[in-house]
Structures are given as C-alpha cells and as structure tokens.
C-alpha cells in the first residue's frame, strides 16, 4: 500500500513540474525578461485577392459612367465595352477600408496587375490618404504610383511593390486605385493579390534620370495628360488635373461655388543635368494665372534632393512672380535659367500651388520644356502693334534696315529697333561710328539683354547682318542672331532663337561684326544683338542687312 502511495505522489510531482514548464508569461520566473510573442505582430495589414469580390474595397464613380468590377478573378477597370465596340468616358475609384498603420515604422503595398492600351500614366493611379470622405471620394489623395509596365498579353501579370511614405506611417489610412478614360479610347487595368505589408521594400527597377534628346530634357504639353509629372497633395484637398488642355490647379469649384484649402505639387521626373555643364539649361512654359491672392501661392521650384515621402521639402524657388491674366485665352510665355548650383546634378522641377478655404487663384500651365542653353526672363505676349508715331526713313539702297544709323529716336528707344523680345535698357550715345548717334546696350549681372529690330517678313534666301560695336565698359560680350516670330512672339524657345558664338567686345574701339544666315523658306524674324549676362555695356551703330537672293516680302 505504501508503495502505491509513493508511486502516486511521484506521478503527481512529475505532472506538476511539467505543467509549470508550460505556464506562459506572466507566470514565468520573476527574474526572467519577458519576450513579445512574434505571432502578436501583424505583418499583413490588408489583403484582398479580388478573386470573387471586392472584399473590403468599394467603388466610387466620380464622373461619367462605368465602375470597377470583378472579372477574370481580378478587380477590373475599363471604359471599353467589347460587345458594343464603344468606349464610355468615366472616372472611378476603388477605395479600401481603413488600414491601421499605428505603430508601424515601415510598410509597403504589393499587387499583381495587367495594364494594356495605356493612354496616359495619370489615368491609372495608386493613391493614399489619411482621411476619406465618401461624399467627396476624389479629394485628399496623394499619388503613390502611376508608372506601370504595359502588358503584352492577358495572361502575364506584373508585380509591383511601393513603399508607404513616412508621412502616412503611424496613422490610419486608406488606399485606392483611380481609373480614368475619355470617350475615344481607354486602357484596361486588372488587379489582384493586393496586400499592405509591414516592412521595407527596395524598388526592383529604380527610376532612371531623364537624359536630353536634341537638347531637350522635358517636353510636356499637358494637352491630354500629366505625362511624366505627378501630382502630390501635401495638405488639405485637391490636386493638379488636366483641364482645357493644360495642367490646372485651383481651389475653387465652380459647380459648388466653394473654395477648398489645399497645397499640391506637380513634380517632374528626375533629370540629369550633366550635359548642361557647358551650355547651361533653362525652363520655358506658358501659363494663365488669374485671381492671384499672394505670389507665394504659385511657385516654380527646383531641387537636387527630392524625397517622395516628403514632397514639400528641399525645394528652391525659381520664380513666384507671374503676370496676372485678363482672360482665359491668352497665355503668357516665360523662361528661366537653371541656377548654376544645380547644373551638372540630377534634379527635379515642380509647380507648387496653395489655396486657403476662403479664396484661391486658378493657374493653368502648358508647353513646359527643360532644355539645354540659356534664355532670358519672361517673354510677354505682344499686344496688337500700333503705328510708330515717328516713322523712321525707309530703307535705302541694298540695306533692308531703316534707321540703321540710329539717328531717329522715339522717346528712349531708337525708332524701329524694338519688338516683343527686345528686353535691353537702351540709351542714346553721341560716341557714334557714323552720323550723330549710336545706341548704348546696357548689360545685366544675371540676365541676358537683347537689342532687337522690329519684325521683318523675309523671303527665302541668304542674308548678311553687319554692324559696328564699341566697348563702352570692360568685360562686354555679345552674340548675334535672330528669332523666328509667330503671332508676334517666340513659339519654340529651344529652336526659334538662333545665335552665333560669343564675341568679346573691344573696350574703347569700334570693330565690325558680321553674321550670315540662311532661310530655307519665307519667315518673320527679329534681328538680335545679345549683351550676355555679366557683361559691360557696349554701343552699336551703322547696321546693315543685305542679300543677293532674298529680300522683303
């Protein structure tokens, strides 16, 4: 009997020790450091396969017709109806439920997709927001990605991984897929196996900086899409959008007669300015700005340290003073040199717009170019020319120019030596090569200055432009050339300014400058003498334009 009791006690003790070993925290030993249970850390923050339903996602159609639907075990968006052979315009969002990123230090979105017949990158966007209003499903979003690989068939899915910006980590967020099409032709976008995961992702194919083709790094008309630019909303609501064949920013909604506060950036792709070390580079654009409330609300920016997670940081202002427009048809042309501090580096430019909730401006931009070479400060549109109150004498002999000796003056400028692109400060000088007067062309430390003859309508042919120049100050340099004019302005800043190489002007002495050029067809031009930035003043006198096979039209 005693043996049986002893055996039972031993079994009880053995089971007791085993149970103690299996007791989970907090019943461990007091001196033992408690470790978190790895299973309590949730790596998958959101997951939808879209194999048979939208799950926690919901469709919102904000304009036109159409909607996201489940097809071929994917979430599919397409404006094209294969049965009817018809495309229907529409914009629709597929919006997630709330995703809790509280306590999450790093996260990324991964998905599989097929995209075909892409008509514009901004038509297929992955978005994120830290607040979502179902009554305004198109507002408040930040673009995570709109660069997708074009598919070659309907079977092969591409995979994409996109990091969640730091600005959204630690918050409760929403993600969405935005699809847009017009009524002419649109893409088809199929998405499956979407996940939001905890962790860090390294892009498999880093963005390559843009290199110049024919001297042009960026050439975006914004006629139908934002092209390679992306809109980033950093506060409030709103975004850059395509309207009236331009990139448009406005806090004002004409339909609701309401202004919504917001700050948004239109950011270019990265551009490698290594090729600009010797020639420099410039930005040219056309714009309409109306109802400006403050210059700082509309800025052209540049940076060599862009961070998508903080799109508002690190910018340098290139310009924020714009001409107020008088109507919605007349665009103002502008161009700005890239500062030397950015030449030779990889940079981005951006247009920053800001509005409060009381009143804001409307800013429309088109024909943006970033190209090699230096150009001058804004070129303003020319009003309808008015007759010269003091007409200069008509050209004489073989010389196609009137007032070639600068003897006739209209106020502070020599008669007929003025045009929409002449921006130099001119004055009358009695140090003349011939006759009584010459014209003094004053330089500028930061900007090229141009003496321009009035518009000439010339036939095809070869022409020789000559004049005498005198260095009134030290360190004067000039270029000779012409500009091709369209409707009294330069239409193409990159190709329509034609110049010779640089000439050093001898101080205190007259010297002859000769420039020969050929027109392959009839053109309207303005002859130019450029005082290069940083140079001293010089005098010009006794100009001639001659030809053996051309002439005035």
Short mmCIF file of C-alpha atoms in Angstrom, two decimals:
data_model
loop_
_atom_site.label_atom_id
_atom_site.label_comp_id
_atom_site.label_asym_id
_atom_site.label_seq_id
_atom_site.Cartn_x
_atom_site.Cartn_y
_atom_site.Cartn_z
CA UNK A 1 0.00 0.00 0.00
CA UNK A 2 2.84 2.36 0.91
CA UNK A 3 4.46 1.60 -2.47
CA UNK A 4 1.27 2.57 -4.28
CA UNK A 5 1.04 5.87 -2.38
CA UNK A 6 4.68 6.66 -3.08
CA UNK A 7 4.20 5.95 -6.81
CA UNK A 8 1.11 8.18 -6.96
CA UNK A 9 2.94 11.02 -5.24
CA UNK A 10 5.83 10.75 -7.68
CA UNK A 11 3.48 10.90 -10.68
CA UNK A 12 1.76 13.95 -9.23
CA UNK A 13 5.07 15.75 -8.75
CA UNK A 14 6.17 14.89 -12.27
CA UNK A 15 2.97 16.23 -13.81
CA UNK A 16 3.25 19.32 -11.63
CA UNK A 17 6.73 20.16 -12.85
CA UNK A 18 5.68 19.61 -16.46
CA UNK A 19 2.73 21.94 -16.05
CA UNK A 20 4.96 24.63 -14.53
CA UNK A 21 7.29 24.45 -17.51
CA UNK A 22 4.35 25.05 -19.87
CA UNK A 23 2.83 28.01 -17.98
CA UNK A 24 3.02 31.06 -20.25
CA UNK A 25 4.02 34.57 -19.19
CA UNK A 26 3.28 36.41 -16.96
CA UNK A 27 3.68 33.39 -14.73
CA UNK A 28 7.35 32.91 -15.52
CA UNK A 29 10.09 33.42 -13.05
CA UNK A 30 10.28 36.95 -11.65
CA UNK A 31 13.87 37.35 -12.84
CA UNK A 32 13.08 36.27 -16.44
CA UNK A 33 12.83 39.05 -19.11
CA UNK A 34 9.55 38.72 -20.96
CA UNK A 35 9.81 38.49 -24.80
CA UNK A 36 6.95 39.61 -27.09
CA UNK A 37 5.13 36.87 -28.87
CA UNK A 38 6.11 37.16 -32.58
CA UNK A 39 2.67 35.88 -33.52
CA UNK A 40 1.15 39.04 -31.99
CA UNK A 41 2.90 41.23 -34.62
CA UNK A 42 0.65 41.53 -37.66
CA UNK A 43 2.70 41.63 -40.88
CA UNK A 44 -0.29 41.62 -43.24
CA UNK A 45 -2.17 44.86 -42.67
CA UNK A 46 -4.59 44.49 -45.59
CA UNK A 47 -5.16 41.69 -48.08
CA UNK A 48 -7.61 41.25 -50.96
CA UNK A 49 -7.28 38.75 -53.80
CA UNK A 50 -10.25 40.13 -55.80
CA UNK A 51 -10.85 36.57 -56.97
CA UNK A 52 -14.62 36.74 -56.44
CA UNK A 53 -15.45 40.07 -54.75
CA UNK A 54 -14.10 43.47 -53.75
CA UNK A 55 -13.93 42.37 -50.13
CA UNK A 56 -13.42 45.48 -48.00
CA UNK A 57 -13.00 47.75 -51.06
CA UNK A 58 -15.79 49.86 -52.54
CA UNK A 59 -16.28 51.52 -55.94
CA UNK A 60 -16.97 55.26 -56.31
CA UNK A 61 -17.69 56.68 -59.78
CA UNK A 62 -16.96 60.42 -59.70
CA UNK A 63 -17.62 61.37 -63.32
CA UNK A 64 -19.15 59.81 -66.42
CA UNK A 65 -20.21 56.19 -66.38
CA UNK A 66 -18.56 52.89 -65.57
CA UNK A 67 -17.21 51.25 -62.43
CA UNK A 68 -14.70 48.76 -61.14
CA UNK A 69 -15.96 45.19 -61.43
CA UNK A 70 -14.82 41.65 -60.76
CA UNK A 71 -13.77 39.91 -63.99
CA UNK A 72 -11.31 37.09 -64.69
CA UNK A 73 -10.73 36.79 -60.92
CA UNK A 74 -9.42 40.36 -60.75
CA UNK A 75 -10.63 43.87 -59.97
CA UNK A 76 -11.00 45.28 -63.47
CA UNK A 77 -11.45 48.81 -64.81
CA UNK A 78 -12.03 49.58 -68.48
CA UNK A 79 -14.02 52.16 -70.38
CA UNK A 80 -14.22 49.87 -73.40
CA UNK A 81 -17.22 47.63 -74.00
CA UNK A 82 -16.11 44.83 -76.31
CA UNK A 83 -19.67 43.80 -77.17
CA UNK A 84 -20.73 47.30 -78.21
CA UNK A 85 -17.27 48.23 -79.55
CA UNK A 86 -17.69 51.51 -77.68
CA UNK A 87 -15.67 53.49 -75.12
CA UNK A 88 -17.51 55.43 -72.41
CA UNK A 89 -15.87 58.28 -70.50
CA UNK A 90 -15.62 57.92 -66.75
CA UNK A 91 -13.50 58.24 -63.62
CA UNK A 92 -13.83 55.70 -60.83
CA UNK A 93 -12.05 54.92 -57.58
CA UNK A 94 -11.70 51.54 -55.84
CA UNK A 95 -11.25 52.53 -52.19
CA UNK A 96 -10.09 50.30 -49.34
CA UNK A 97 -11.40 50.10 -45.82
CA UNK A 98 -9.36 51.88 -43.17
CA UNK A 99 -5.86 50.47 -42.73
CA UNK A 100 -4.36 50.94 -39.28
CA UNK A 101 -0.66 51.84 -39.50
CA UNK A 102 -0.44 52.85 -35.84
CA UNK A 103 2.95 51.77 -34.51
CA UNK A 104 4.12 50.72 -37.98
CA UNK A 105 7.61 52.03 -38.80
CA UNK A 106 7.75 50.79 -42.41
CA UNK A 107 5.13 49.43 -44.79
CA UNK A 108 4.57 48.82 -48.47
CA UNK A 109 1.87 47.91 -50.96
CA UNK A 110 2.28 44.93 -53.25
CA UNK A 111 -0.01 43.83 -56.08
CA UNK A 112 -0.16 41.90 -59.34
CA UNK A 113 -1.61 43.62 -62.39
CA UNK A 114 -2.07 43.72 -66.15
CA UNK A 115 -2.28 47.10 -67.87
CA UNK A 116 -2.88 47.36 -71.61
CA UNK A 117 -3.58 50.20 -74.07
CA UNK A 118 -2.34 52.87 -71.66
CA UNK A 119 -3.27 56.35 -72.92
CA UNK A 120 -1.70 58.37 -70.10
CA UNK A 121 0.05 57.50 -66.84
CA UNK A 122 -2.26 59.63 -64.71
CA UNK A 123 -5.24 57.52 -65.88
CA UNK A 124 -4.18 54.63 -63.62
CA UNK A 125 -3.08 55.69 -60.14
CA UNK A 126 -2.43 54.05 -56.80
CA UNK A 127 -3.39 56.58 -54.11
CA UNK A 128 -3.16 57.00 -50.35
CA UNK A 129 -4.87 59.35 -47.87
CA UNK A 130 -5.08 59.71 -44.10
CA UNK A 131 -8.71 60.76 -44.29
CA UNK A 132 -11.51 59.79 -46.66
CA UNK A 133 -14.88 61.44 -47.21
CA UNK A 134 -17.32 59.20 -49.14
CA UNK A 135 -19.19 62.36 -50.17
CA UNK A 136 -16.04 63.58 -51.95
CA UNK A 137 -14.23 60.39 -52.96
CA UNK A 138 -11.96 62.20 -55.43
CA UNK A 139 -10.39 64.55 -52.88
CA UNK A 140 -7.44 64.42 -50.50
CA UNK A 141 -5.38 61.74 -52.21
CA UNK A 142 -1.62 61.51 -52.66
CA UNK A 143 -0.26 59.55 -55.63
CA UNK A 144 1.82 56.53 -54.61
CA UNK A 145 2.40 55.35 -58.15
CA UNK A 146 1.19 55.90 -61.69
CA UNK A 147 4.07 54.30 -63.61
CA UNK A 148 3.01 50.80 -64.63
CA UNK A 149 4.51 48.33 -67.09
CA UNK A 150 2.49 47.88 -70.28
CA UNK A 151 1.42 44.26 -70.68
CA UNK A 152 1.89 42.23 -73.85
CA UNK A 153 -0.89 39.69 -73.27
CA UNK A 154 -3.83 38.92 -70.97
CA UNK A 155 -2.12 36.13 -69.03
CA UNK A 156 1.12 37.58 -67.69
CA UNK A 157 0.72 39.65 -64.53
CA UNK A 158 3.40 42.12 -63.46
CA UNK A 159 4.21 42.62 -59.78
CA UNK A 160 4.79 45.98 -58.15
CA UNK A 161 5.91 46.92 -54.64
CA UNK A 162 5.54 50.53 -53.50
CA UNK A 163 6.72 51.92 -50.15
CA UNK A 164 4.25 53.83 -48.00
CA UNK A 165 5.62 57.38 -47.48
CA UNK A 166 6.80 58.29 -43.99
CA UNK A 167 4.12 60.99 -43.78
CA UNK A 168 1.44 58.25 -43.55
CA UNK A 169 3.19 55.82 -41.19
CA UNK A 170 1.71 55.73 -37.70
CA UNK A 171 -1.70 56.84 -39.00
CA UNK A 172 -4.94 55.27 -40.10
CA UNK A 173 -5.04 55.44 -43.88
CA UNK A 174 -6.96 54.47 -46.99
CA UNK A 175 -5.58 53.32 -50.31
CA UNK A 176 -7.36 53.50 -53.64
CA UNK A 177 -6.99 52.71 -57.32
CA UNK A 178 -8.09 55.53 -59.60
CA UNK A 179 -9.03 54.82 -63.22
CA UNK A 180 -9.93 57.40 -65.87
CA UNK A 181 -10.86 57.28 -69.55
CA UNK A 182 -12.29 59.60 -72.17
CA UNK A 183 -14.92 58.54 -74.71
CA UNK A 184 -12.44 57.88 -77.51
CA UNK A 185 -10.11 55.19 -76.21
CA UNK A 186 -9.03 53.97 -72.81
CA UNK A 187 -6.87 51.40 -71.10
CA UNK A 188 -7.85 48.16 -69.38
CA UNK A 189 -6.42 47.57 -65.90
CA UNK A 190 -6.73 44.28 -63.98
CA UNK A 191 -5.52 43.96 -60.36
CA UNK A 192 -5.25 41.01 -57.99
CA UNK A 193 -3.41 39.78 -54.88
CA UNK A 194 -3.25 43.17 -53.21
CA UNK A 195 -1.50 43.38 -49.84
CA UNK A 196 -0.35 46.09 -47.48
CA UNK A 197 2.57 44.61 -45.56
CA UNK A 198 4.76 45.67 -42.69
CA UNK A 199 8.41 46.05 -43.74
CA UNK A 200 10.81 47.74 -46.11
CA UNK A 201 10.82 47.26 -49.87
CA UNK A 202 13.57 48.14 -52.33
CA UNK A 203 12.28 49.04 -55.81
CA UNK A 204 13.26 46.36 -58.32
CA UNK A 205 13.68 48.89 -61.12
CA UNK A 206 14.78 52.29 -59.78
CA UNK A 207 13.70 55.29 -61.80
CA UNK A 208 16.31 56.34 -64.33
CA UNK A 209 17.02 60.04 -64.70
CA UNK A 210 15.95 61.69 -67.94
CA UNK A 211 18.77 62.46 -70.38
CA UNK A 212 18.41 65.02 -73.16
CA UNK A 213 17.33 64.24 -76.70
CA UNK A 214 18.11 67.03 -79.16
CA UNK A 215 18.99 69.18 -76.15
CA UNK A 216 15.55 68.75 -74.53
CA UNK A 217 15.18 67.01 -71.15
CA UNK A 218 11.45 67.61 -70.59
CA UNK A 219 8.77 68.47 -73.13
CA UNK A 220 5.21 68.24 -71.76
CA UNK A 221 2.29 69.97 -73.44
CA UNK A 222 -0.27 68.80 -70.81
CA UNK A 223 -2.78 68.73 -73.68
CA UNK A 224 -4.20 65.36 -72.66
CA UNK A 225 -2.30 64.11 -69.60
CA UNK A 226 0.21 65.00 -66.91
CA UNK A 227 2.72 62.87 -68.80
CA UNK A 228 5.78 62.08 -66.68
CA UNK A 229 4.77 64.61 -64.00
CA UNK A 230 2.97 63.53 -60.81
CA UNK A 231 0.61 65.44 -58.53
CA UNK A 232 1.39 65.31 -54.80
CA UNK A 233 -1.07 66.78 -52.29
CA UNK A 234 0.74 67.71 -49.07
CA UNK A 235 -2.07 69.38 -47.12
CA UNK A 236 -5.81 69.81 -47.39
CA UNK A 237 -7.52 68.57 -50.52
CA UNK A 238 -7.31 69.00 -54.27
CA UNK A 239 -4.74 68.09 -56.91
CA UNK A 240 -3.34 69.12 -60.26
CA UNK A 241 -5.55 67.92 -63.10
CA UNK A 242 -5.87 68.20 -66.86
CA UNK A 243 -8.42 70.79 -67.94
CA UNK A 244 -8.68 72.93 -71.08
CA UNK A 245 -5.60 71.16 -72.49
CA UNK A 246 -3.43 72.38 -69.63
CA UNK A 247 -2.25 71.32 -66.17
CA UNK A 248 -4.64 73.18 -63.90
CA UNK A 249 -4.61 73.95 -60.18
CA UNK A 250 -7.49 75.69 -58.44
CA UNK A 251 -9.03 75.51 -55.01
CA UNK A 252 -12.30 76.84 -56.39
CA UNK A 253 -15.08 74.53 -57.54
CA UNK A 254 -17.35 76.42 -59.92
CA UNK A 255 -20.19 73.90 -59.59
CA UNK A 256 -20.48 74.17 -55.80
CA UNK A 257 -19.21 77.78 -55.65
CA UNK A 258 -16.87 76.61 -52.88
CA UNK A 259 -13.14 77.01 -52.25
CA UNK A 260 -11.26 74.16 -50.58
CA UNK A 261 -7.92 74.65 -48.84
CA UNK A 262 -5.02 72.62 -50.16
CA UNK A 263 -1.37 72.56 -51.18
CA UNK A 264 -0.26 70.42 -54.11
CA UNK A 265 2.89 69.95 -56.14
CA UNK A 266 3.22 68.97 -59.80
CA UNK A 267 6.59 67.18 -59.80
CA UNK A 268 8.72 66.31 -62.84
CA UNK A 269 10.71 63.13 -63.32
CA UNK A 270 14.39 63.25 -62.35
CA UNK A 271 16.58 64.99 -64.94
CA UNK A 272 20.35 64.52 -65.28
CA UNK A 273 21.89 67.95 -66.00
CA UNK A 274 25.42 66.64 -66.55
CA UNK A 275 25.17 67.67 -70.20
CA UNK A 276 24.34 71.23 -69.13
CA UNK A 277 27.74 71.94 -67.54
CA UNK A 278 28.99 73.90 -70.54
CA UNK A 279 25.76 75.23 -72.05
CA UNK A 280 23.57 75.73 -69.01
CA UNK A 281 19.85 74.92 -69.03
CA UNK A 282 16.53 76.71 -68.83
CA UNK A 283 12.83 76.12 -68.15
CA UNK A 284 10.24 77.51 -70.55
CA UNK A 285 6.46 77.42 -70.18
CA UNK A 286 3.18 79.15 -70.98
CA UNK A 287 0.60 79.97 -68.32
CA UNK A 288 -2.57 81.76 -67.34
CA UNK A 289 -2.85 82.98 -63.73
CA UNK A 290 -6.00 84.68 -62.50
CA UNK A 291 -7.29 85.87 -59.11
CA UNK A 292 -3.82 85.73 -57.54
CA UNK A 293 -4.02 86.23 -53.77
CA UNK A 294 -0.27 86.04 -52.99
CA UNK A 295 2.85 85.37 -55.05
CA UNK A 296 3.94 82.54 -52.73
CA UNK A 297 0.83 80.54 -53.68
CA UNK A 298 2.15 79.79 -57.19
CA UNK A 299 5.81 78.77 -57.34
CA UNK A 300 8.18 77.21 -59.86
CA UNK A 301 10.65 75.11 -57.84
CA UNK A 302 13.82 73.05 -58.30
CA UNK A 303 15.65 70.52 -56.10
CA UNK A 304 18.51 68.04 -56.24
CA UNK A 305 17.28 66.16 -53.17
CA UNK A 306 13.68 65.09 -53.80
CA UNK A 307 12.09 62.75 -51.25
CA UNK A 308 8.71 61.26 -52.31
CA UNK A 309 7.89 60.68 -48.64
CA UNK A 310 8.27 64.43 -48.01
CA UNK A 311 7.36 66.03 -51.36
CA UNK A 312 7.18 69.52 -49.83
CA UNK A 313 10.78 69.51 -48.55
CA UNK A 314 14.08 70.63 -50.06
CA UNK A 315 12.90 72.97 -52.84
CA UNK A 316 14.48 76.19 -54.13
CA UNK A 317 12.18 78.81 -55.67
CA UNK A 318 12.95 79.63 -59.32
CA UNK A 319 10.04 82.04 -59.67
CA UNK A 320 6.86 83.10 -57.91
CA UNK A 321 6.09 86.38 -59.66
CA UNK A 322 3.69 85.80 -62.53
CA UNK A 323 1.70 88.16 -64.74
CA UNK A 324 -1.99 88.33 -63.89
CA UNK A 325 -4.12 87.25 -66.86
CA UNK A 326 -7.08 89.21 -68.18
CA UNK A 327 -8.96 86.36 -69.87
CA UNK A 328 -8.91 82.55 -70.22
CA UNK A 329 -7.47 82.51 -73.72
CA UNK A 330 -4.24 84.50 -73.65
CA UNK A 331 -1.26 82.56 -72.31
CA UNK A 332 1.87 84.33 -71.09
CA UNK A 333 5.23 82.85 -72.10
CA UNK A 334 8.04 82.65 -69.55
CA UNK A 335 11.53 81.19 -69.36
CA UNK A 336 14.07 80.93 -66.55
CA UNK A 337 17.71 79.92 -66.39
CA UNK A 338 18.56 76.95 -64.17
CA UNK A 339 20.83 78.28 -61.36
CA UNK A 340 24.46 77.23 -61.64
CA UNK A 341 24.21 75.44 -58.27
CA UNK A 342 22.01 72.79 -59.94
CA UNK A 343 23.82 72.46 -63.28
CA UNK A 344 25.62 69.11 -63.52
CA UNK A 345 23.32 67.47 -60.97
CA UNK A 346 20.25 65.25 -61.05
CA UNK A 347 17.28 67.50 -60.39
CA UNK A 348 13.51 67.79 -60.49
CA UNK A 349 11.34 70.81 -61.09
CA UNK A 350 7.87 71.32 -59.66
CA UNK A 351 4.94 73.69 -59.70
CA UNK A 352 3.57 74.38 -56.21
CA UNK A 353 0.01 75.63 -55.74
CA UNK A 354 -1.60 76.71 -52.47
CA UNK A 355 -5.08 77.94 -51.52
CA UNK A 356 -6.93 78.63 -48.30
CA UNK A 357 -10.65 77.88 -47.87
CA UNK A 358 -11.77 81.46 -48.50
CA UNK A 359 -10.49 82.27 -51.97
CA UNK A 360 -7.78 80.98 -54.25
CA UNK A 361 -6.26 81.56 -57.64
CA UNK A 362 -6.56 79.45 -60.78
CA UNK A 363 -3.31 78.53 -62.52
CA UNK A 364 -3.14 76.83 -65.92
CA UNK A 365 0.20 75.67 -67.37
CA UNK A 366 1.13 74.17 -70.73
CA UNK A 367 4.10 73.56 -73.04
CA UNK A 368 6.69 73.06 -70.30
CA UNK A 369 10.23 72.49 -71.54
CA UNK A 370 13.51 71.94 -69.73
CA UNK A 371 16.30 72.23 -72.28
CA UNK A 372 19.97 72.99 -72.77
CA UNK A 373 21.11 76.58 -73.19
CA UNK A 374 20.47 79.91 -71.50
CA UNK A 375 17.42 82.02 -72.19
CA UNK A 376 16.17 85.21 -70.67
CA UNK A 377 13.49 86.22 -68.24
CA UNK A 378 9.81 86.05 -69.15
CA UNK A 379 8.78 86.90 -72.68
CA UNK A 380 5.44 88.65 -72.53
CA UNK A 381 2.77 88.37 -75.23
CA UNK A 382 2.73 91.29 -77.62
CA UNK A 383 -0.38 93.46 -77.97
CA UNK A 384 -1.61 94.37 -81.41
CA UNK A 385 1.11 96.61 -82.87
CA UNK A 386 0.29 100.30 -83.14
CA UNK A 387 1.73 102.57 -85.82
CA UNK A 388 5.00 104.28 -84.92
CA UNK A 389 4.19 107.93 -84.20
CA UNK A 390 7.55 108.89 -85.68
CA UNK A 391 8.18 106.55 -88.60
CA UNK A 392 11.83 106.06 -89.49
CA UNK A 393 13.07 106.70 -93.01
CA UNK A 394 12.51 103.82 -95.42
CA UNK A 395 15.46 101.53 -96.20
CA UNK A 396 17.79 102.86 -98.87
CA UNK A 397 19.97 101.05 -101.40
CA UNK A 398 20.79 97.42 -100.67
CA UNK A 399 20.25 97.79 -96.92
CA UNK A 400 16.94 96.22 -95.82
CA UNK A 401 17.03 98.08 -92.48
CA UNK A 402 15.68 101.55 -91.79
CA UNK A 403 17.18 103.81 -89.13
CA UNK A 404 20.32 101.71 -89.49
CA UNK A 405 22.45 104.55 -88.10
CA UNK A 406 20.24 105.11 -85.01
CA UNK A 407 19.67 108.76 -85.89
CA UNK A 408 15.89 108.70 -85.34
CA UNK A 409 14.61 108.17 -81.79
CA UNK A 410 11.15 107.51 -80.39
CA UNK A 411 11.43 108.56 -76.77
CA UNK A 412 14.10 106.44 -75.05
CA UNK A 413 14.49 103.96 -77.90
CA UNK A 414 15.73 104.20 -81.48
CA UNK A 415 12.86 104.04 -83.97
CA UNK A 416 12.06 100.50 -85.30
CA UNK A 417 14.71 98.95 -83.02
CA UNK A 418 12.13 97.44 -80.68
CA UNK A 419 9.99 94.30 -80.57
CA UNK A 420 8.29 91.96 -78.11
CA UNK A 421 11.58 90.17 -77.40
CA UNK A 422 13.82 93.21 -77.01
CA UNK A 423 14.45 93.50 -73.27
CA UNK A 424 17.63 95.58 -73.03
CA UNK A 425 17.87 99.01 -71.45
CA UNK A 426 18.76 101.34 -74.35
CA UNK A 427 20.04 104.90 -74.35
CA UNK A 428 21.31 107.42 -76.87
CA UNK A 429 25.08 107.93 -77.17
CA UNK A 430 26.97 110.65 -79.04
CA UNK A 431 30.01 108.37 -79.37
CA UNK A 432 28.98 107.37 -82.87
CA UNK A 433 30.70 105.40 -85.61
CA UNK A 434 28.88 107.41 -88.27
CA UNK A 435 26.39 110.25 -88.05
CA UNK A 436 25.46 111.85 -84.74
CA UNK A 437 24.21 108.98 -82.54
CA UNK A 438 24.75 105.33 -81.62
CA UNK A 439 22.67 103.13 -79.30
CA UNK A 440 24.03 102.03 -75.93
CA UNK A 441 23.03 98.50 -74.83
CA UNK A 442 23.39 98.14 -71.05
CA UNK A 443 24.25 94.72 -69.58
CA UNK A 444 22.91 92.88 -66.56
CA UNK A 445 24.71 90.75 -63.98
CA UNK A 446 22.16 87.93 -64.03
CA UNK A 447 20.19 88.10 -67.28
CA UNK A 448 20.98 88.24 -71.00
CA UNK A 449 19.78 91.51 -72.56
CA UNK A 450 18.71 91.88 -76.20
CA UNK A 451 18.65 94.73 -78.70
CA UNK A 452 16.04 93.73 -81.27
CA UNK A 453 15.00 95.12 -84.63
CA UNK A 454 11.28 95.18 -85.46
CA UNK A 455 9.73 92.18 -87.18
CA UNK A 456 10.91 91.57 -90.76
CA UNK A 457 8.99 89.46 -93.26
CA UNK A 458 11.77 87.92 -95.34
CA UNK A 459 11.80 85.70 -98.39
CA UNK A 460 13.84 82.51 -98.51
CA UNK A 461 17.50 83.29 -99.15
CA UNK A 462 20.91 84.02 -97.65
CA UNK A 463 21.34 87.20 -95.59
CA UNK A 464 24.28 89.07 -94.05
CA UNK A 465 23.74 91.19 -90.94
CA UNK A 466 26.60 93.58 -90.09
CA UNK A 467 27.08 96.36 -87.56
CA UNK A 468 29.81 98.18 -85.67
CA UNK A 469 30.27 97.66 -81.92
CA UNK A 470 32.19 99.71 -79.36
CA UNK A 471 33.05 98.58 -75.81
CA UNK A 472 31.75 101.30 -73.50
CA UNK A 473 32.65 99.25 -70.41
CA UNK A 474 35.02 96.40 -69.61
CA UNK A 475 34.16 92.72 -69.98
CA UNK A 476 31.49 93.11 -72.66
CA UNK A 477 30.46 90.01 -74.64
CA UNK A 478 27.77 89.62 -77.28
CA UNK A 479 26.02 87.15 -79.54
CA UNK A 480 24.40 87.97 -82.89
CA UNK A 481 21.37 86.21 -84.32
CA UNK A 482 17.65 86.29 -84.88
CA UNK A 483 14.38 84.89 -83.55
CA UNK A 484 11.60 83.30 -85.59
CA UNK A 485 8.32 85.02 -84.72
CA UNK A 486 4.82 83.52 -84.64
CA UNK A 487 1.91 85.85 -83.84
CA UNK A 488 4.39 88.45 -82.54
CA UNK A 489 6.09 86.08 -80.12
CA UNK A 490 8.55 83.19 -80.00
CA UNK A 491 6.63 79.91 -80.09
CA UNK A 492 9.51 77.48 -79.52
CA UNK A 493 12.09 78.77 -77.05
CA UNK A 494 14.51 75.96 -77.84
CA UNK A 495 14.58 76.08 -81.62
CA UNK A 496 13.37 79.56 -82.62
CA UNK A 497 16.25 81.52 -81.12
CA UNK A 498 19.31 81.25 -83.41
CA UNK A 499 22.62 82.75 -82.31
CA UNK A 500 26.27 82.91 -83.32
CA UNK A 501 29.07 82.10 -80.94
CA UNK A 502 30.16 84.60 -78.31
CA UNK A 503 32.17 87.68 -79.35
CA UNK A 504 34.36 89.68 -76.94
CA UNK A 505 33.88 93.42 -77.45
CA UNK A 506 37.00 95.59 -77.51
CA UNK A 507 36.75 98.38 -74.97
CA UNK A 508 37.26 101.88 -76.33
CA UNK A 509 37.37 100.94 -80.03
CA UNK A 510 34.95 100.26 -82.90
CA UNK A 511 35.00 96.85 -84.60
CA UNK A 512 32.87 95.25 -87.32
CA UNK A 513 30.62 92.27 -86.56
CA UNK A 514 29.40 90.11 -89.46
CA UNK A 515 26.72 87.42 -89.19
CA UNK A 516 25.42 85.40 -92.17
CA UNK A 517 22.35 83.17 -92.05
CA UNK A 518 20.11 81.30 -94.46
CA UNK A 519 16.31 80.99 -94.50
CA UNK A 520 15.03 77.88 -96.26
CA UNK A 521 11.55 79.38 -96.62
CA UNK A 522 9.84 82.75 -96.05
CA UNK A 523 9.83 83.67 -92.36
CA UNK A 524 9.07 86.50 -89.97
CA UNK A 525 12.12 87.26 -87.84
CA UNK A 526 13.58 89.77 -85.41
CA UNK A 527 17.30 90.51 -85.68
CA UNK A 528 19.06 90.33 -82.31
CA UNK A 529 22.22 91.60 -80.67
CA UNK A 530 22.53 89.99 -77.22
CA UNK A 531 24.52 91.52 -74.36
CA UNK A 532 25.44 88.36 -72.46
CA UNK A 533 24.73 88.35 -68.75
CA UNK A 534 27.52 89.57 -66.53
CA UNK A 535 28.99 91.81 -69.24
CA UNK A 536 29.54 95.53 -69.54
CA UNK A 537 27.71 97.98 -71.80
CA UNK A 538 28.52 98.41 -75.49
CA UNK A 539 27.47 100.70 -78.35
CA UNK A 540 26.00 99.62 -81.71
CA UNK A 541 25.95 101.72 -84.89
CA UNK A 542 25.70 101.57 -88.70
CA UNK A 543 23.81 98.28 -89.07
CA UNK A 544 23.10 96.62 -92.42
CA UNK A 545 21.08 93.66 -93.63
CA UNK A 546 21.85 92.65 -97.22
CA UNK A 547 21.02 89.75 -99.52
CA UNK A 548 21.69 88.62 -103.08
CA UNK A 549 18.82 86.14 -103.46
CA UNK A 550 16.22 87.08 -100.82
CA UNK A 551 14.50 90.26 -99.78
CA UNK A 552 11.48 91.72 -98.03
CA UNK A 553 8.13 90.10 -98.74
#
